[in-house]
PDB file of N, CA and C in Angstrom:
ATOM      1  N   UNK A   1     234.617  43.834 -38.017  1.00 59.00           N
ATOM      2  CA  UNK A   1     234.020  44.155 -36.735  1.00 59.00           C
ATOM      3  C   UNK A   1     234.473  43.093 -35.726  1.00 59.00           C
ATOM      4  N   UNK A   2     235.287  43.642 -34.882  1.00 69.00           N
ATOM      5  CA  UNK A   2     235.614  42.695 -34.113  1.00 69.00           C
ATOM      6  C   UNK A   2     234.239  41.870 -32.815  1.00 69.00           C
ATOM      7  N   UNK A   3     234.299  40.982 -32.386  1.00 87.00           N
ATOM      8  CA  UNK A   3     233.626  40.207 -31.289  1.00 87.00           C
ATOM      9  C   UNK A   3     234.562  39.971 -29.993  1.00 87.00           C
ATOM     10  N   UNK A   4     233.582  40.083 -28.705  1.00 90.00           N
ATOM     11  CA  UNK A   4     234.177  40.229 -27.679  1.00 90.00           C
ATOM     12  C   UNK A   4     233.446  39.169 -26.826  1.00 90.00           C
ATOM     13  N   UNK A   5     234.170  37.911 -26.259  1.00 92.00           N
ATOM     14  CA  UNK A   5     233.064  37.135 -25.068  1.00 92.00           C
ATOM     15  C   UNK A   5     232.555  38.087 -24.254  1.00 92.00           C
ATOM     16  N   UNK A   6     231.872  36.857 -23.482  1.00 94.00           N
ATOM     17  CA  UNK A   6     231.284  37.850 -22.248  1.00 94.00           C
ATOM     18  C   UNK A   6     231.253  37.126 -21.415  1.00 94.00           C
ATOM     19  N   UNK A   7     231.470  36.837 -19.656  1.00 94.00           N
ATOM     20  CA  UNK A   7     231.494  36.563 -18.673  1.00 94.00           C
ATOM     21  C   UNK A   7     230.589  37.043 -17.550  1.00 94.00           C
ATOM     22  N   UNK A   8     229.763  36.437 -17.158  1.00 94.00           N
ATOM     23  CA  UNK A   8     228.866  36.461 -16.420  1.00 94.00           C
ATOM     24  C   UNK A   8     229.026  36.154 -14.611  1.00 94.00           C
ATOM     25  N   UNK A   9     228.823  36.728 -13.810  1.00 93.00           N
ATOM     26  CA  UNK A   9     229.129  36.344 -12.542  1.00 93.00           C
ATOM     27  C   UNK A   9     227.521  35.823 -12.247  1.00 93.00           C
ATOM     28  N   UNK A  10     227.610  34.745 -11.219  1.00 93.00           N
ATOM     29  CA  UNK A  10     226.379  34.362 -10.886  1.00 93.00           C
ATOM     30  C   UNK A  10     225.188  34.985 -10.109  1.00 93.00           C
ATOM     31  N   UNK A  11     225.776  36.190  -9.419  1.00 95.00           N
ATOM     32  CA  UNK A  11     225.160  37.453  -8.689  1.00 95.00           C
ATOM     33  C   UNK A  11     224.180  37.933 -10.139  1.00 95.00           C
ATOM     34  N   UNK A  12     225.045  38.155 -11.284  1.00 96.00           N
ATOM     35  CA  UNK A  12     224.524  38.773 -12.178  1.00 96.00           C
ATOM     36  C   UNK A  12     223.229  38.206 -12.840  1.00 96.00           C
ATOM     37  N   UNK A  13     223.292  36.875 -12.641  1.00 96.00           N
ATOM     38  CA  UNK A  13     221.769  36.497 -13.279  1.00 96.00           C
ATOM     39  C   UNK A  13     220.492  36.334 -12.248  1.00 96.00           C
ATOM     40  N   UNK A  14     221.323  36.680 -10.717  1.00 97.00           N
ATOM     41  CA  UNK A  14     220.663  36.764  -9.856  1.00 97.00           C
ATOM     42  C   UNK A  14     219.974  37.880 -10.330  1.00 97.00           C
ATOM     43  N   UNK A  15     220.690  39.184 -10.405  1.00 97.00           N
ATOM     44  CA  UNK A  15     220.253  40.498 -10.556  1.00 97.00           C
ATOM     45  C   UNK A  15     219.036  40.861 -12.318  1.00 97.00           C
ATOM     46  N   UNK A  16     219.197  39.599 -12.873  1.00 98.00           N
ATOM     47  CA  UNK A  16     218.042  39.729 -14.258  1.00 98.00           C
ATOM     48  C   UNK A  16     216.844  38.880 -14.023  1.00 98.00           C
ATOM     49  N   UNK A  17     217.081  37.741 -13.016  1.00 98.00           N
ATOM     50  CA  UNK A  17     215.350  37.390 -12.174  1.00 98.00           C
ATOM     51  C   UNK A  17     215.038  37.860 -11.268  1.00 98.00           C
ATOM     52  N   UNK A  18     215.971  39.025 -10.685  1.00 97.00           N
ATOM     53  CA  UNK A  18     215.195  39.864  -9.890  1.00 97.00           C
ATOM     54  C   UNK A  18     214.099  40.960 -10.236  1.00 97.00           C
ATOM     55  N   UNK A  19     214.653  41.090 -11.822  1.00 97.00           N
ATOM     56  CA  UNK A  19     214.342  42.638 -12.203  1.00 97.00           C
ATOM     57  C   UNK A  19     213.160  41.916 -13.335  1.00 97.00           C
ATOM     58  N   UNK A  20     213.366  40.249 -13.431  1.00 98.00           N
ATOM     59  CA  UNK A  20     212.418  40.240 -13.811  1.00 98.00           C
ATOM     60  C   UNK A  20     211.067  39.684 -13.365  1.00 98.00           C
ATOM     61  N   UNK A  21     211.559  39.601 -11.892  1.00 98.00           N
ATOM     62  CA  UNK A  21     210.604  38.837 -11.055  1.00 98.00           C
ATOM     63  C   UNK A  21     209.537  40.060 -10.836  1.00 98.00           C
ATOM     64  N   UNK A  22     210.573  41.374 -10.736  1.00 97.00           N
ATOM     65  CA  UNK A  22     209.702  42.667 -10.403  1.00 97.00           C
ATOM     66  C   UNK A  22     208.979  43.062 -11.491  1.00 97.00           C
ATOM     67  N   UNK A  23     209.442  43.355 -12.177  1.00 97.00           N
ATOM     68  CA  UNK A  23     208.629  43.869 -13.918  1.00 97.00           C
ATOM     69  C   UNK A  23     207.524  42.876 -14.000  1.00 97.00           C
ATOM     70  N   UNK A  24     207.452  41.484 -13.753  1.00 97.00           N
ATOM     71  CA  UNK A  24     206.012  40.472 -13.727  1.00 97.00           C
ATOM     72  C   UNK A  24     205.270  40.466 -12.833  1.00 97.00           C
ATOM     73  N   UNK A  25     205.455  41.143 -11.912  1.00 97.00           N
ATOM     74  CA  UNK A  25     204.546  41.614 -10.757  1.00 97.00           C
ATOM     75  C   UNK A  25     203.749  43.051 -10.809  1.00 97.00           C
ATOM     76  N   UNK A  26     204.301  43.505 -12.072  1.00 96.00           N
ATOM     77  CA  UNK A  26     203.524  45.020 -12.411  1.00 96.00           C
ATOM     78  C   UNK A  26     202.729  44.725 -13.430  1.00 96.00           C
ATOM     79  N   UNK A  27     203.396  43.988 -14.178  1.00 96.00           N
ATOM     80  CA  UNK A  27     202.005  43.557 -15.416  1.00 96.00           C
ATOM     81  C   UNK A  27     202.562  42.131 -15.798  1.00 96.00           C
ATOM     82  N   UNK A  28     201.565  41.173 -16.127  1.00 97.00           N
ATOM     83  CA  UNK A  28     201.993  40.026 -16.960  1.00 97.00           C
ATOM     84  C   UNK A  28     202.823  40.368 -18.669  1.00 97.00           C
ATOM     85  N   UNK A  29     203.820  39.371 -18.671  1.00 97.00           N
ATOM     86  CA  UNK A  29     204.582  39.893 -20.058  1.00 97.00           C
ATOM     87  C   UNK A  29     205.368  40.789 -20.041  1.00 97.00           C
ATOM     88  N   UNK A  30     205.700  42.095 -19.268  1.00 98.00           N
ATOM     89  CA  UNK A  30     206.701  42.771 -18.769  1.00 98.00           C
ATOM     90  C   UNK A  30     207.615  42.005 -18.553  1.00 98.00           C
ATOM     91  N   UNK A  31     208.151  41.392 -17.772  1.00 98.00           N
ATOM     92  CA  UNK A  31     209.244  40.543 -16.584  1.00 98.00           C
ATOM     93  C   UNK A  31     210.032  39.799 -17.548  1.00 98.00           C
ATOM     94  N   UNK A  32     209.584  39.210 -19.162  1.00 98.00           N
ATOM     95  CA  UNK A  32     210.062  38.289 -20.076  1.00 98.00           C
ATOM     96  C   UNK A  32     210.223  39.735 -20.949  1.00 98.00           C
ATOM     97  N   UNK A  33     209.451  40.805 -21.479  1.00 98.00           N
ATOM     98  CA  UNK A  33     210.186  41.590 -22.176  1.00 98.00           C
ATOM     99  C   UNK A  33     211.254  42.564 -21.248  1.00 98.00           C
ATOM    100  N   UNK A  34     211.384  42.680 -20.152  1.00 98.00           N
ATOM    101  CA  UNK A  34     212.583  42.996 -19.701  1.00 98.00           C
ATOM    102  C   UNK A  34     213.842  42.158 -19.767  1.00 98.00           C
ATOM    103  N   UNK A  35     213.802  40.641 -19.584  1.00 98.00           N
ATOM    104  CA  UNK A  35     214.793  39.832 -19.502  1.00 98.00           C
ATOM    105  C   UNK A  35     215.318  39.704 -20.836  1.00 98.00           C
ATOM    106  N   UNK A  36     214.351  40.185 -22.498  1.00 98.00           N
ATOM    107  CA  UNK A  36     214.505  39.750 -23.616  1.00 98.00           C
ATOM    108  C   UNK A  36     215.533  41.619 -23.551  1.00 98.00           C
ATOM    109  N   UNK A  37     215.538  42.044 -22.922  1.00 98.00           N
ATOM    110  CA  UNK A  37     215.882  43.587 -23.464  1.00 98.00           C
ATOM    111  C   UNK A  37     217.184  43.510 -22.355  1.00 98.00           C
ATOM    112  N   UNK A  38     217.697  42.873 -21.532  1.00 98.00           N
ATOM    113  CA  UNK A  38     218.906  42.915 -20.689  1.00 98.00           C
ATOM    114  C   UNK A  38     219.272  42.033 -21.792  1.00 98.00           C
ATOM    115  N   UNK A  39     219.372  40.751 -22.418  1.00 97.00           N
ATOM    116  CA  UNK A  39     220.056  40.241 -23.079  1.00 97.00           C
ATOM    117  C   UNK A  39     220.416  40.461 -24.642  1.00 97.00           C
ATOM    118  N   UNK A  40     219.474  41.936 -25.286  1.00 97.00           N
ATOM    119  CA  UNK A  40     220.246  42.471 -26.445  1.00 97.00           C
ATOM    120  C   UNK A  40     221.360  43.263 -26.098  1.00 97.00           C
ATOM    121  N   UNK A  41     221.279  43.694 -24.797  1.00 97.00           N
ATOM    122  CA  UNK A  41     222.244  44.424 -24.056  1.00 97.00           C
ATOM    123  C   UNK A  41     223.104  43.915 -24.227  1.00 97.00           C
ATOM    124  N   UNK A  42     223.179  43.085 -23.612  1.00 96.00           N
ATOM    125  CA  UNK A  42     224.423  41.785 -23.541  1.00 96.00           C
ATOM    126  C   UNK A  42     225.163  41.437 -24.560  1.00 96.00           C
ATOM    127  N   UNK A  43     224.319  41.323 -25.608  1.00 94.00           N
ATOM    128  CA  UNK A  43     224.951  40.570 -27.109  1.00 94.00           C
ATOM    129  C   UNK A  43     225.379  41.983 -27.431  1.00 94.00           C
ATOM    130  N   UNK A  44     224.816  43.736 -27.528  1.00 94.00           N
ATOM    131  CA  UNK A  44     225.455  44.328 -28.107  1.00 94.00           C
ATOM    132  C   UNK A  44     226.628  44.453 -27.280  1.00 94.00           C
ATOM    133  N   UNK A  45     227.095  44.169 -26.375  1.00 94.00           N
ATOM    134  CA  UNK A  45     228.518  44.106 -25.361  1.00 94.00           C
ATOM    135  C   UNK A  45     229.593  43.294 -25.919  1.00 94.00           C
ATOM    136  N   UNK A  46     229.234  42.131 -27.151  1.00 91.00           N
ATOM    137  CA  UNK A  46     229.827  41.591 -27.746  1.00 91.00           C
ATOM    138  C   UNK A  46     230.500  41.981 -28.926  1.00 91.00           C
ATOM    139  N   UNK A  47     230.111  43.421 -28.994  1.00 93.00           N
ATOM    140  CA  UNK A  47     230.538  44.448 -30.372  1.00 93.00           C
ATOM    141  C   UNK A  47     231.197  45.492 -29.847  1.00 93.00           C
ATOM    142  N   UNK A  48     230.413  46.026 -29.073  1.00 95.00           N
ATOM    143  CA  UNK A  48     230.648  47.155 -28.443  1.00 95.00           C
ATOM    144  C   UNK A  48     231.299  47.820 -26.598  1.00 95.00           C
ATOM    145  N   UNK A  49     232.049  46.243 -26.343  1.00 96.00           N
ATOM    146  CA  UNK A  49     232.451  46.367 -24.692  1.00 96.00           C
ATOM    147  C   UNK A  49     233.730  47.538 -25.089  1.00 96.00           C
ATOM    148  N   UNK A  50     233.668  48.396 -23.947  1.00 95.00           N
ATOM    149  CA  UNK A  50     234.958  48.915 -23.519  1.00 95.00           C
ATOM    150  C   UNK A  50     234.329  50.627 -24.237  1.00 95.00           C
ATOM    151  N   UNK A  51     233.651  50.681 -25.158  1.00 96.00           N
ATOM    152  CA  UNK A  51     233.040  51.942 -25.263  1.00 96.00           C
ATOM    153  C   UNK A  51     232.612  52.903 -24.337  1.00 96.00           C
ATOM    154  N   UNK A  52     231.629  52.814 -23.069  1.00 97.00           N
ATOM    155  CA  UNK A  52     230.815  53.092 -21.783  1.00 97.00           C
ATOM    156  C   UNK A  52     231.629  53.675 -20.669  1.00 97.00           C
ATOM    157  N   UNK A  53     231.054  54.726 -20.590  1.00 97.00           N
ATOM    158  CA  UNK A  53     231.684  55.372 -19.778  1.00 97.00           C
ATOM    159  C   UNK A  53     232.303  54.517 -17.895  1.00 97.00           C
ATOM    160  N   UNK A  54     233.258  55.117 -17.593  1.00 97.00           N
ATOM    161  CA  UNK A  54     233.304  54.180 -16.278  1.00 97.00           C
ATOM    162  C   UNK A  54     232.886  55.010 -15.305  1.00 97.00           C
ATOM    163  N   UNK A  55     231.959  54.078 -14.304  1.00 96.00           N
ATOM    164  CA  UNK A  55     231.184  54.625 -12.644  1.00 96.00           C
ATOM    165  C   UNK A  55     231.784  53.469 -11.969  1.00 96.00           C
ATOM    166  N   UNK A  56     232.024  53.767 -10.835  1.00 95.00           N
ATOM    167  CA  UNK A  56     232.606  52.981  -9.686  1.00 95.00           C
ATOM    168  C   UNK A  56     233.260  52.236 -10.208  1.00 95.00           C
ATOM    169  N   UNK A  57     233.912  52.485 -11.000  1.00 95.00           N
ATOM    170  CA  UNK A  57     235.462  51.451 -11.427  1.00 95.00           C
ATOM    171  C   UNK A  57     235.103  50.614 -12.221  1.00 95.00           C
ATOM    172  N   UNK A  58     233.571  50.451 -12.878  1.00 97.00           N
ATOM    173  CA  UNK A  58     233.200  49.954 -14.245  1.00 97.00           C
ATOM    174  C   UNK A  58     233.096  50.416 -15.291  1.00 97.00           C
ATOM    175  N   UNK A  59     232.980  49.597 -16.467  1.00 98.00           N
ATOM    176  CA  UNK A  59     232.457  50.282 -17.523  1.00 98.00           C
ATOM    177  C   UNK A  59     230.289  50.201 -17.270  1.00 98.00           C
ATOM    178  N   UNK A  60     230.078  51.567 -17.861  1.00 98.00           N
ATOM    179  CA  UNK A  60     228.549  51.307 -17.105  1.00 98.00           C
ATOM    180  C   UNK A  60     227.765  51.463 -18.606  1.00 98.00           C
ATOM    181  N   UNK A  61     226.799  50.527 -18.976  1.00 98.00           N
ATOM    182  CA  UNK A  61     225.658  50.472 -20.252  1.00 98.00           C
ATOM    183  C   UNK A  61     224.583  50.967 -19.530  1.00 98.00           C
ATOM    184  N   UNK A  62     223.405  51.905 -20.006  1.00 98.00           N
ATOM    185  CA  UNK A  62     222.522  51.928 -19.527  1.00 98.00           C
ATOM    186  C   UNK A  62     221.104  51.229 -20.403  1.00 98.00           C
ATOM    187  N   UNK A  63     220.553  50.578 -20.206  1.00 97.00           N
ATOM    188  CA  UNK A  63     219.630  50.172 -20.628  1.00 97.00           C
ATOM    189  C   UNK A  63     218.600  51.011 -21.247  1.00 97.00           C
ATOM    190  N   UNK A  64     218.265  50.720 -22.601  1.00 96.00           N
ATOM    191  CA  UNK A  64     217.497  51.708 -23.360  1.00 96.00           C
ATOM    192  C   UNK A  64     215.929  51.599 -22.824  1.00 96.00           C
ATOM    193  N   UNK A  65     215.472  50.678 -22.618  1.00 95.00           N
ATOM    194  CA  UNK A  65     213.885  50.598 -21.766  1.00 95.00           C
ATOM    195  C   UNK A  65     213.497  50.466 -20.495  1.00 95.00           C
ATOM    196  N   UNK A  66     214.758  50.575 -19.451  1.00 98.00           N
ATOM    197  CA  UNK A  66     214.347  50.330 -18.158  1.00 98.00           C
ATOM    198  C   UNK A  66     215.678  51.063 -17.533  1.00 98.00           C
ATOM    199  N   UNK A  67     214.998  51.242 -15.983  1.00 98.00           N
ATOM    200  CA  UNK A  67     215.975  51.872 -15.023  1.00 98.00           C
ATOM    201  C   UNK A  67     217.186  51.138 -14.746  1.00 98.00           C
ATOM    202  N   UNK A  68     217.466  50.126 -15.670  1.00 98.00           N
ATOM    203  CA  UNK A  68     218.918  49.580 -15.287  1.00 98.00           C
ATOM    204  C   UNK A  68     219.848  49.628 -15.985  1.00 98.00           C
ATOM    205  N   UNK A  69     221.331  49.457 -15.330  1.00 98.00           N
ATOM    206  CA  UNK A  69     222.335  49.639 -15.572  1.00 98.00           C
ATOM    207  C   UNK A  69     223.415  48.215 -15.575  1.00 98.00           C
ATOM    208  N   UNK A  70     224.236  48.275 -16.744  1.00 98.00           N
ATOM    209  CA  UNK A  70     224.878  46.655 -17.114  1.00 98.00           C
ATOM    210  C   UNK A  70     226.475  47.565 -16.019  1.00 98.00           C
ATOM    211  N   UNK A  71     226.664  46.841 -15.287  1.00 98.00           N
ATOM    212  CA  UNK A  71     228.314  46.978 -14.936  1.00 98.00           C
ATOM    213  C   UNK A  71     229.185  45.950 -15.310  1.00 98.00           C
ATOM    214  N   UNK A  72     230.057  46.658 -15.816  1.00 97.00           N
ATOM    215  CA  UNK A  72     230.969  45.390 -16.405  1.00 97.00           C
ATOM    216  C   UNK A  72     232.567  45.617 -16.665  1.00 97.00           C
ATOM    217  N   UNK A  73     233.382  45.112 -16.518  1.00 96.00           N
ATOM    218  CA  UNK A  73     234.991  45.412 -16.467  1.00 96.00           C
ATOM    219  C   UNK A  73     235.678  44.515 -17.899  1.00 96.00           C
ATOM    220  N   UNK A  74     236.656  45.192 -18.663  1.00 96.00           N
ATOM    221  CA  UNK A  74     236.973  44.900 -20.460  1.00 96.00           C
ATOM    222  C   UNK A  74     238.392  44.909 -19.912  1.00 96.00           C
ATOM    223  N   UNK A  75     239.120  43.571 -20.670  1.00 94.00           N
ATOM    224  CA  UNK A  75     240.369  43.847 -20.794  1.00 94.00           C
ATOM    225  C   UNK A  75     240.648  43.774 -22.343  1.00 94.00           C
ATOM    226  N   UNK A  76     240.041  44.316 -23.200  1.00 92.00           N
ATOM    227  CA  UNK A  76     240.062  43.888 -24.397  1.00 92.00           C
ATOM    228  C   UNK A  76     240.212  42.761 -25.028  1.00 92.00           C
ATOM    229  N   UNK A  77     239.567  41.615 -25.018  1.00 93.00           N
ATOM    230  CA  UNK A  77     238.713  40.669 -25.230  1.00 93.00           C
ATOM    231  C   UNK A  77     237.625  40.043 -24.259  1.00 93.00           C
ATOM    232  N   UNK A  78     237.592  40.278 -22.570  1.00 95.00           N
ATOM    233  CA  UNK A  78     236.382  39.729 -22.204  1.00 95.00           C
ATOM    234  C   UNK A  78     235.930  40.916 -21.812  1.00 95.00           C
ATOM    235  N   UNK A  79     234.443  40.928 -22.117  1.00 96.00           N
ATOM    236  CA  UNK A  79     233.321  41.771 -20.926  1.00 96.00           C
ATOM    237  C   UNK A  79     232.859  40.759 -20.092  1.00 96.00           C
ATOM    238  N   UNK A  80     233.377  40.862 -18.772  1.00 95.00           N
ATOM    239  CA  UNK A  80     232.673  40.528 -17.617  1.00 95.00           C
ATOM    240  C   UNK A  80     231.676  41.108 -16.939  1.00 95.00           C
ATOM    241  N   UNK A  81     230.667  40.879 -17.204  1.00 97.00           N
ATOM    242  CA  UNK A  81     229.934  41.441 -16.444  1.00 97.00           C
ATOM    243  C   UNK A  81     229.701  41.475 -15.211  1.00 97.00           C
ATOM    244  N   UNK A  82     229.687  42.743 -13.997  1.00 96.00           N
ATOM    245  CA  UNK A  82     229.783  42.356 -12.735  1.00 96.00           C
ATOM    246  C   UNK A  82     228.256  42.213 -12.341  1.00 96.00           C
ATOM    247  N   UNK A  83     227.184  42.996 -13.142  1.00 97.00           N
ATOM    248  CA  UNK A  83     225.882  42.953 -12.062  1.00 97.00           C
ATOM    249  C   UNK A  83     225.030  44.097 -12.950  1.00 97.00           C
ATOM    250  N   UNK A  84     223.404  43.526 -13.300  1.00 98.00           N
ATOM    251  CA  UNK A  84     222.831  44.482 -13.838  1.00 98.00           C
ATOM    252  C   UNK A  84     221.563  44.721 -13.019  1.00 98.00           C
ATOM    253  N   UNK A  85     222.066  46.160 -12.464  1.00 98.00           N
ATOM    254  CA  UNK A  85     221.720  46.941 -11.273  1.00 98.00           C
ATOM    255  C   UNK A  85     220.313  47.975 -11.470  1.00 98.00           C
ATOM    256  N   UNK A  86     219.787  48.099 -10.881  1.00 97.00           N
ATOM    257  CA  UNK A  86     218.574  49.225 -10.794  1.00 97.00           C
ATOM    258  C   UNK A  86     218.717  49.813 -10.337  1.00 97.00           C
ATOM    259  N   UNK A  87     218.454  51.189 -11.475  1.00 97.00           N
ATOM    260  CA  UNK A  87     219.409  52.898 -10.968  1.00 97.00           C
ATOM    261  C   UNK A  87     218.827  53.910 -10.273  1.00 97.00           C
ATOM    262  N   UNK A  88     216.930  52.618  -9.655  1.00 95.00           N
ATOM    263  CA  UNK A  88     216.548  53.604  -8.699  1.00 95.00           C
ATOM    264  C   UNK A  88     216.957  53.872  -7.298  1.00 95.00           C
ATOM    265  N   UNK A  89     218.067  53.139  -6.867  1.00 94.00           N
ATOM    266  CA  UNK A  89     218.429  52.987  -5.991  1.00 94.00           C
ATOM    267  C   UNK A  89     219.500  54.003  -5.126  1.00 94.00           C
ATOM    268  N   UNK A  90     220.043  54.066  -4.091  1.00 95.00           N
ATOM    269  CA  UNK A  90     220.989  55.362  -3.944  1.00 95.00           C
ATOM    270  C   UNK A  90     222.158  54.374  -4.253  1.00 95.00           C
ATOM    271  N   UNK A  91     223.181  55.564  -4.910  1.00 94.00           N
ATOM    272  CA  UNK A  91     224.126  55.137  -5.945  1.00 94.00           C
ATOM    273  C   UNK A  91     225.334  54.225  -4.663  1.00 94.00           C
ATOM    274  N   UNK A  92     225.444  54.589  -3.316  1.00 95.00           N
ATOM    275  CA  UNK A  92     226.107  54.015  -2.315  1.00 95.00           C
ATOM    276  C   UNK A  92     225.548  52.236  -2.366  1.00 95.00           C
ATOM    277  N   UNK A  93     224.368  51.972  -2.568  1.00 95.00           N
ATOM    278  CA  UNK A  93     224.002  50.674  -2.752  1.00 95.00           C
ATOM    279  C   UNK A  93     224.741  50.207  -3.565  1.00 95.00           C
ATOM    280  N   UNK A  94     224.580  50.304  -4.890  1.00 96.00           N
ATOM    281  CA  UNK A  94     225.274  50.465  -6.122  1.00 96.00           C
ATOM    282  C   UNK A  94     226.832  49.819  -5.939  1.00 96.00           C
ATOM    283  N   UNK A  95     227.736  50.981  -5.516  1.00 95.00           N
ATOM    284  CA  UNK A  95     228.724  50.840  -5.238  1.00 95.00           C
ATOM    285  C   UNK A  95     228.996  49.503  -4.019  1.00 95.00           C
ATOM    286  N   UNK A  96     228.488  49.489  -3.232  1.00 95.00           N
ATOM    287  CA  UNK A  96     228.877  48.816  -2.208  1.00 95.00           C
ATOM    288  C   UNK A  96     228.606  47.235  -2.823  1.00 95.00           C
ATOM    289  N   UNK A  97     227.489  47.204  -3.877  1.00 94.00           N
ATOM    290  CA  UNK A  97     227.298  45.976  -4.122  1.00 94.00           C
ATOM    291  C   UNK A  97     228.272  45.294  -5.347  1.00 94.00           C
ATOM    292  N   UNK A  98     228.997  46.513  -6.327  1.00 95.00           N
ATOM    293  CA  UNK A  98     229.950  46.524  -7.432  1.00 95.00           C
ATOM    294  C   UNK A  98     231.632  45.631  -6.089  1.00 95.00           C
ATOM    295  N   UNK A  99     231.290  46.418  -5.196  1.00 93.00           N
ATOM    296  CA  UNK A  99     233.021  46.082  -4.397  1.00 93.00           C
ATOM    297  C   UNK A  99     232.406  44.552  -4.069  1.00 93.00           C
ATOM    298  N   UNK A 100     231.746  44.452  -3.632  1.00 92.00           N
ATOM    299  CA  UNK A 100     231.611  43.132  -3.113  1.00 92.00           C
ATOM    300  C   UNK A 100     231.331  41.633  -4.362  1.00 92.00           C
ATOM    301  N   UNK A 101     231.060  42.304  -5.119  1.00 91.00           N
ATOM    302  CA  UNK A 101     231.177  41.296  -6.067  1.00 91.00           C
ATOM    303  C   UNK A 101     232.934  41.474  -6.551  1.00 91.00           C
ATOM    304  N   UNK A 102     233.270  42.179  -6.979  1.00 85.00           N
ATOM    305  CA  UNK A 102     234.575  42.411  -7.469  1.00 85.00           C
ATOM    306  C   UNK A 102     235.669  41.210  -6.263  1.00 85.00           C
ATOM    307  N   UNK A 103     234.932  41.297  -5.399  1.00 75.00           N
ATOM    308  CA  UNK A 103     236.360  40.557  -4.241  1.00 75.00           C
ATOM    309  C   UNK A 103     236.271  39.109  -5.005  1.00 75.00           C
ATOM    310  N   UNK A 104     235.035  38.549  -5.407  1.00 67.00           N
ATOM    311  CA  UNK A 104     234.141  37.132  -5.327  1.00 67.00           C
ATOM    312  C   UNK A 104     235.187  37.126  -7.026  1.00 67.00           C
ATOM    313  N   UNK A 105     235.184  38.245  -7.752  1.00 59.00           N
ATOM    314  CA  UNK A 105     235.353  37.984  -9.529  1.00 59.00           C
ATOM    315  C   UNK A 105     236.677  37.678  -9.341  1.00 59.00           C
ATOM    316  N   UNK A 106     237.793  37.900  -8.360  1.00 59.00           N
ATOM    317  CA  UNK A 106     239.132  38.677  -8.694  1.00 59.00           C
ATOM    318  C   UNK A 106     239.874  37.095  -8.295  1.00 59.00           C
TER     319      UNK A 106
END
């Protein structure tokens, strides 16, 4: 079984105390089991990058317990992750926020 790093942009951990700043504002203990459930994400990206279908020019994971989505770009050995996004949003947000990180990764 092969292993794959992973690369993190700093937007991106912006985007997991956001989501978990929000989830702890709906109930106590949410906000830490969301942040514990973006980062099995993560580690399974270390098995499984480059599988996921591509949206806006990523590869896209969707998160099995919450409305978010891992974006991330594979050259067969790194997953970079660009940004893990909340898919309640209109998908033009989304996008506009994937290009603008991409200028910052490249």
């Amino acid at each position: 079984m092969s292993r794959f790093e992973l690369s993190l942009l700093d937007e991106t951990i912006d985007d997991i105390d956001f989501g978990r700043a929000f989830y702890e504002l709906q109930e106590i203990g949410v906000g830490a089991y969301f942040k514990d459930s973006v980062f099995a994400e993560l580690l399974s990206l270390g098995i499984y990058a480059g599988i996921h279908g591509v949206r806006f020019g990523y590869h896209r994971l969707l998160m099995k317990r919450f409305p978010f989505a891992i974006y991330y770009s594979f050259d067969g050995k790194v997953a970079e992750v660009i940004g893990v996004l909340d898919m309640r949003q209109d998908p033009r947000s989304i996008r506009e926020a994937l290009a603008q990180r991409a200028n910052k990764s490249e």
